[in-house]
Short mmCIF file of C-alpha atoms in Angstrom, two decimals:
data_model
loop_
_atom_site.label_atom_id
_atom_site.label_comp_id
_atom_site.label_asym_id
_atom_site.label_seq_id
_atom_site.Cartn_x
_atom_site.Cartn_y
_atom_site.Cartn_z
CA GLY A 1328 8.13 -5.37 -14.95
CA ASN A 1329 8.43 -3.04 -11.99
CA SER A 1330 9.81 -4.14 -8.63
CA VAL A 1331 11.05 -2.67 -5.37
CA THR A 1332 13.59 -4.23 -3.03
CA GLN A 1333 14.19 -2.95 0.47
CA MET A 1334 16.33 -4.14 3.32
CA GLU A 1335 14.84 -6.75 5.56
CA GLY A 1336 14.12 -5.95 9.15
CA PRO A 1337 13.66 -5.62 11.89
CA VAL A 1338 15.93 -2.67 12.34
CA THR A 1339 16.45 -1.99 16.03
CA LEU A 1340 17.91 1.35 17.09
CA SER A 1341 18.30 3.35 20.25
CA GLU A 1342 16.56 6.71 20.50
CA GLU A 1343 18.47 9.53 18.76
CA ALA A 1344 20.38 7.10 16.53
CA PHE A 1345 20.78 7.66 12.77
CA LEU A 1346 18.46 5.69 10.52
CA THR A 1347 19.00 4.40 7.01
CA ILE A 1348 16.61 2.02 5.27
CA ASN A 1349 17.82 1.00 1.83
CA CYS A 1350 15.49 0.82 -1.16
CA THR A 1351 16.31 0.00 -4.77
CA TYR A 1352 13.94 -0.30 -7.68
CA THR A 1353 13.52 -1.64 -11.19
CA ALA A 1354 11.14 0.14 -13.51
CA THR A 1355 10.44 0.05 -17.22
CA GLY A 1356 9.18 3.63 -17.45
CA TYR A 1357 9.61 6.81 -15.46
CA PRO A 1358 8.68 6.06 -11.87
CA SER A 1359 7.72 8.32 -9.05
CA LEU A 1360 9.02 7.04 -5.72
CA PHE A 1361 7.41 6.97 -2.30
CA TRP A 1362 7.90 6.00 1.29
CA TYR A 1363 4.83 4.91 3.23
CA VAL A 1364 4.63 4.22 6.95
CA GLN A 1365 2.28 1.83 8.72
CA TYR A 1366 1.77 2.22 12.46
CA PRO A 1367 0.25 -0.71 14.36
CA GLY A 1368 -3.47 -1.08 13.66
CA GLU A 1369 -3.53 1.77 11.16
CA GLY A 1370 -3.59 2.18 7.40
CA LEU A 1371 -0.60 3.11 5.30
CA GLN A 1372 0.28 6.81 5.35
CA LEU A 1373 2.35 8.63 2.79
CA LEU A 1374 5.58 9.78 4.43
CA LEU A 1375 7.33 11.42 1.48
CA LYS A 1376 7.66 11.29 -2.28
CA ALA A 1377 9.90 12.28 -5.18
CA THR A 1378 8.72 12.47 -8.77
CA LYS A 1379 11.94 12.88 -10.77
CA ALA A 1380 15.65 12.21 -10.61
CA ASP A 1381 17.61 14.15 -7.96
CA ASP A 1382 14.44 15.27 -6.19
CA LYS A 1383 14.59 15.05 -2.41
CA GLY A 1384 11.43 14.21 -0.51
CA SER A 1385 11.25 15.18 3.15
CA ASN A 1386 8.75 15.08 5.99
CA LYS A 1387 8.89 14.87 9.78
CA GLY A 1388 12.70 14.76 9.75
CA PHE A 1389 12.81 11.90 7.22
CA GLU A 1390 14.50 12.39 3.86
CA ALA A 1391 15.05 10.37 0.69
CA THR A 1392 16.73 11.35 -2.57
CA TYR A 1393 15.74 9.92 -5.97
CA ARG A 1394 18.98 8.53 -7.41
CA LYS A 1395 18.42 7.44 -10.99
CA GLU A 1396 22.04 6.39 -11.55
CA THR A 1397 21.87 3.87 -8.72
CA THR A 1398 18.09 3.25 -8.97
CA SER A 1399 17.80 3.93 -5.26
CA PHE A 1400 15.61 5.87 -2.83
CA HIS A 1401 17.09 5.29 0.61
CA LEU A 1402 15.22 6.62 3.64
CA GLU A 1403 17.21 8.51 6.28
CA LYS A 1404 16.57 10.27 9.56
CA GLY A 1405 19.20 11.91 11.67
CA SER A 1406 17.71 11.18 15.10
CA VAL A 1407 14.95 8.62 15.56
CA GLN A 1408 12.36 8.67 18.31
CA VAL A 1409 10.41 5.87 19.97
CA SER A 1410 7.32 7.16 18.15
CA ASP A 1411 8.98 6.35 14.80
CA SER A 1412 8.59 2.64 15.51
CA ALA A 1413 6.54 1.31 12.60
CA VAL A 1414 6.81 -0.58 9.32
CA TYR A 1415 8.19 1.43 6.40
CA PHE A 1416 7.39 0.60 2.77
CA CYS A 1417 9.20 1.87 -0.30
CA ALA A 1418 6.99 2.06 -3.38
CA LEU A 1419 6.94 3.24 -6.96
CA SER A 1420 4.34 4.30 -9.47
CA ASP A 1421 5.13 4.34 -13.16
CA VAL A 1422 3.91 7.55 -14.77
CA LEU A 1423 3.30 5.61 -17.99
CA ASN A 1424 0.60 3.66 -16.18
CA ALA A 1425 -2.66 5.57 -16.32
CA GLY A 1426 -3.97 3.85 -13.24
CA ASN A 1427 -1.21 5.13 -10.93
CA MET A 1428 -1.00 1.76 -9.22
CA LEU A 1429 1.68 1.36 -6.59
CA THR A 1430 4.34 -1.38 -6.51
CA PHE A 1431 5.58 -1.91 -2.96
CA GLY A 1432 8.68 -3.38 -1.41
CA GLY A 1433 8.36 -5.97 1.33
CA GLY A 1434 8.52 -3.49 4.19
CA THR A 1435 11.07 -2.87 6.93
CA ARG A 1436 10.06 -2.93 10.57
CA LEU A 1437 11.77 -0.27 12.69
CA MET A 1438 11.92 -0.63 16.45
CA VAL A 1439 13.30 2.27 18.45
CA LYS A 1440 14.22 1.63 22.09
CA PRO A 1441 14.29 4.40 24.69
CA ASP B 337 -12.89 14.14 6.49
CA THR B 338 -13.80 10.67 7.73
CA GLY B 339 -11.09 8.93 5.72
CA VAL B 340 -11.44 5.55 4.01
CA SER B 341 -13.54 3.09 5.98
CA GLN B 342 -13.38 -0.67 5.67
CA ASP B 343 -15.73 -3.20 7.17
CA PRO B 344 -15.29 -5.58 8.84
CA ARG B 345 -11.90 -5.08 10.48
CA HIS B 346 -11.49 -8.79 11.02
CA LYS B 347 -13.13 -11.83 9.44
CA ILE B 348 -12.58 -15.47 10.29
CA THR B 349 -14.19 -17.95 7.93
CA LYS B 350 -14.08 -21.64 7.19
CA ARG B 351 -12.49 -22.85 4.00
CA GLY B 352 -15.03 -23.00 1.19
CA GLN B 353 -17.24 -20.21 2.51
CA ASN B 354 -17.89 -16.96 0.68
CA VAL B 355 -16.92 -13.62 2.21
CA THR B 356 -17.63 -10.01 1.25
CA PHE B 357 -15.76 -6.90 2.34
CA ARG B 358 -16.89 -3.30 2.02
CA CYS B 359 -14.93 -0.12 1.44
CA ASP B 360 -16.27 3.42 1.73
CA PRO B 361 -13.85 5.87 0.11
CA ILE B 362 -13.53 9.59 0.74
CA SER B 363 -16.66 11.01 -0.83
CA GLU B 364 -15.03 13.27 -3.42
CA HIS B 365 -12.50 10.64 -4.52
CA ASN B 366 -13.38 9.05 -7.85
CA ARG B 367 -10.71 6.34 -7.91
CA LEU B 368 -10.82 3.34 -5.61
CA TYR B 369 -8.15 0.64 -5.30
CA TRP B 370 -7.96 -2.78 -3.67
CA TYR B 371 -4.64 -4.22 -2.51
CA ARG B 372 -3.79 -7.45 -0.70
CA GLN B 373 -1.07 -7.68 1.93
CA THR B 374 0.14 -11.04 3.21
CA LEU B 375 2.08 -11.35 6.45
CA GLY B 376 5.54 -9.82 6.21
CA GLN B 377 5.03 -8.61 2.65
CA GLY B 378 4.18 -5.35 1.00
CA PRO B 379 0.73 -4.68 -0.45
CA GLU B 380 0.01 -6.05 -3.94
CA PHE B 381 -2.38 -4.41 -6.38
CA LEU B 382 -5.61 -6.29 -7.08
CA THR B 383 -7.93 -3.95 -8.98
CA TYR B 384 -9.11 -0.38 -9.31
CA PHE B 385 -12.20 1.59 -10.26
CA GLN B 386 -12.68 5.01 -11.73
CA ASN B 387 -16.17 5.96 -10.69
CA GLU B 388 -18.20 2.79 -11.30
CA ALA B 389 -15.95 1.38 -14.04
CA GLN B 390 -13.48 -1.35 -13.15
CA LEU B 391 -10.49 -0.37 -15.31
CA GLU B 392 -7.80 -2.89 -14.42
CA LYS B 393 -7.47 -6.23 -12.69
CA SER B 394 -4.29 -7.95 -11.55
CA ARG B 395 -3.53 -11.55 -12.42
CA LEU B 396 -3.73 -12.11 -8.66
CA LEU B 397 -7.49 -11.66 -8.94
CA SER B 398 -8.61 -15.18 -9.73
CA ASP B 399 -12.10 -16.11 -10.93
CA ARG B 400 -13.12 -16.59 -7.29
CA PHE B 401 -12.69 -12.86 -6.67
CA SER B 402 -15.13 -10.21 -7.81
CA ALA B 403 -15.27 -6.51 -7.05
CA GLU B 404 -17.99 -3.99 -7.67
CA ARG B 405 -18.50 -0.29 -7.19
CA PRO B 406 -22.16 0.45 -7.87
CA LYS B 407 -22.91 4.11 -8.59
CA GLY B 408 -19.27 4.98 -8.07
CA SER B 409 -19.58 5.18 -4.31
CA PHE B 410 -18.68 2.32 -1.94
CA SER B 411 -17.06 -0.86 -3.22
CA THR B 412 -17.36 -4.52 -2.30
CA LEU B 413 -14.83 -7.30 -2.75
CA GLU B 414 -16.21 -10.83 -2.68
CA ILE B 415 -14.20 -14.01 -2.42
CA GLN B 416 -16.03 -17.22 -3.25
CA ARG B 417 -15.01 -20.67 -2.03
CA THR B 418 -12.27 -19.27 0.20
CA GLU B 419 -8.95 -21.08 0.48
CA GLN B 420 -6.31 -20.88 3.18
CA GLY B 421 -4.08 -18.99 0.76
CA ASP B 422 -6.62 -16.17 0.74
CA SER B 423 -5.71 -15.30 4.33
CA ALA B 424 -4.34 -11.76 4.17
CA MET B 425 -5.05 -8.12 4.91
CA TYR B 426 -7.22 -6.56 2.22
CA LEU B 427 -6.57 -2.85 1.85
CA CYS B 428 -8.72 -0.27 0.16
CA ALA B 429 -7.48 3.14 -0.96
CA SER B 430 -8.95 6.10 -2.83
CA THR B 431 -7.57 9.07 -4.72
CA PRO B 432 -9.14 12.35 -5.85
CA PRO B 433 -10.08 13.32 -9.40
CA GLY B 434 -7.06 13.75 -11.62
CA GLY B 435 -5.41 10.73 -10.01
CA GLY B 436 -2.05 11.88 -8.85
CA TYR B 437 -0.55 10.30 -5.81
CA GLY B 438 -2.89 11.42 -3.08
CA TYR B 439 -3.64 7.91 -1.92
CA THR B 440 -5.62 7.56 1.30
CA PHE B 441 -5.60 4.02 2.65
CA GLY B 442 -8.14 2.40 4.93
CA SER B 443 -7.09 0.33 7.93
CA GLY B 444 -7.83 -2.88 6.10
CA THR B 445 -9.86 -6.06 6.61
CA ARG B 446 -7.88 -8.97 7.99
CA LEU B 447 -9.18 -12.28 6.63
CA THR B 448 -8.30 -15.58 8.27
CA VAL B 449 -9.41 -18.77 6.52
CA VAL B 450 -9.39 -21.82 8.81
#
């Protein structure tokens, strides 16, 4: 079956530090990969996505590259801000699945200190 | 665009009681999904509807759980004879016609079974 593994948190960084959150996946088909962000008290929001190998998704200074050879989709940001403090979820959707259901990792809490 | 609305935001119930949650998707979205998120974990797929038809159910959805989407509009998720293990955040999401990955999540209903 499909699964997503991401690094456990919390990750605590100072403002302007470099961020990496690791994500690896197992999929039986041809997955599309996503990063979602959940701010306190809010629903999950799509941060970025990549639909095929070597694609790079980017948004709001965050980037992630779909690496099929290492089955990874690590999230990076060059300079984090306090407002980036949230829980980040890596997820996949198998294009062979007509329902487009998402399989999520366990989430990584990011805390950015001023 | 009012987003995906879920009601109530919080529900505390005694073990053995029945509870019902409601989700109002974005009006032009024909697919509606339910996910469950336990503390410190990522969301897990429960079931989804395309219009009024329930097309897939996870093995997580025991016989005590039932979901409906009458007339393809709002959806309800009912849990009968609640157990402490049912305590979780129940998330609803919707996507537009054609599926794709344009998920919009609601803020969730947090259920606590005491």
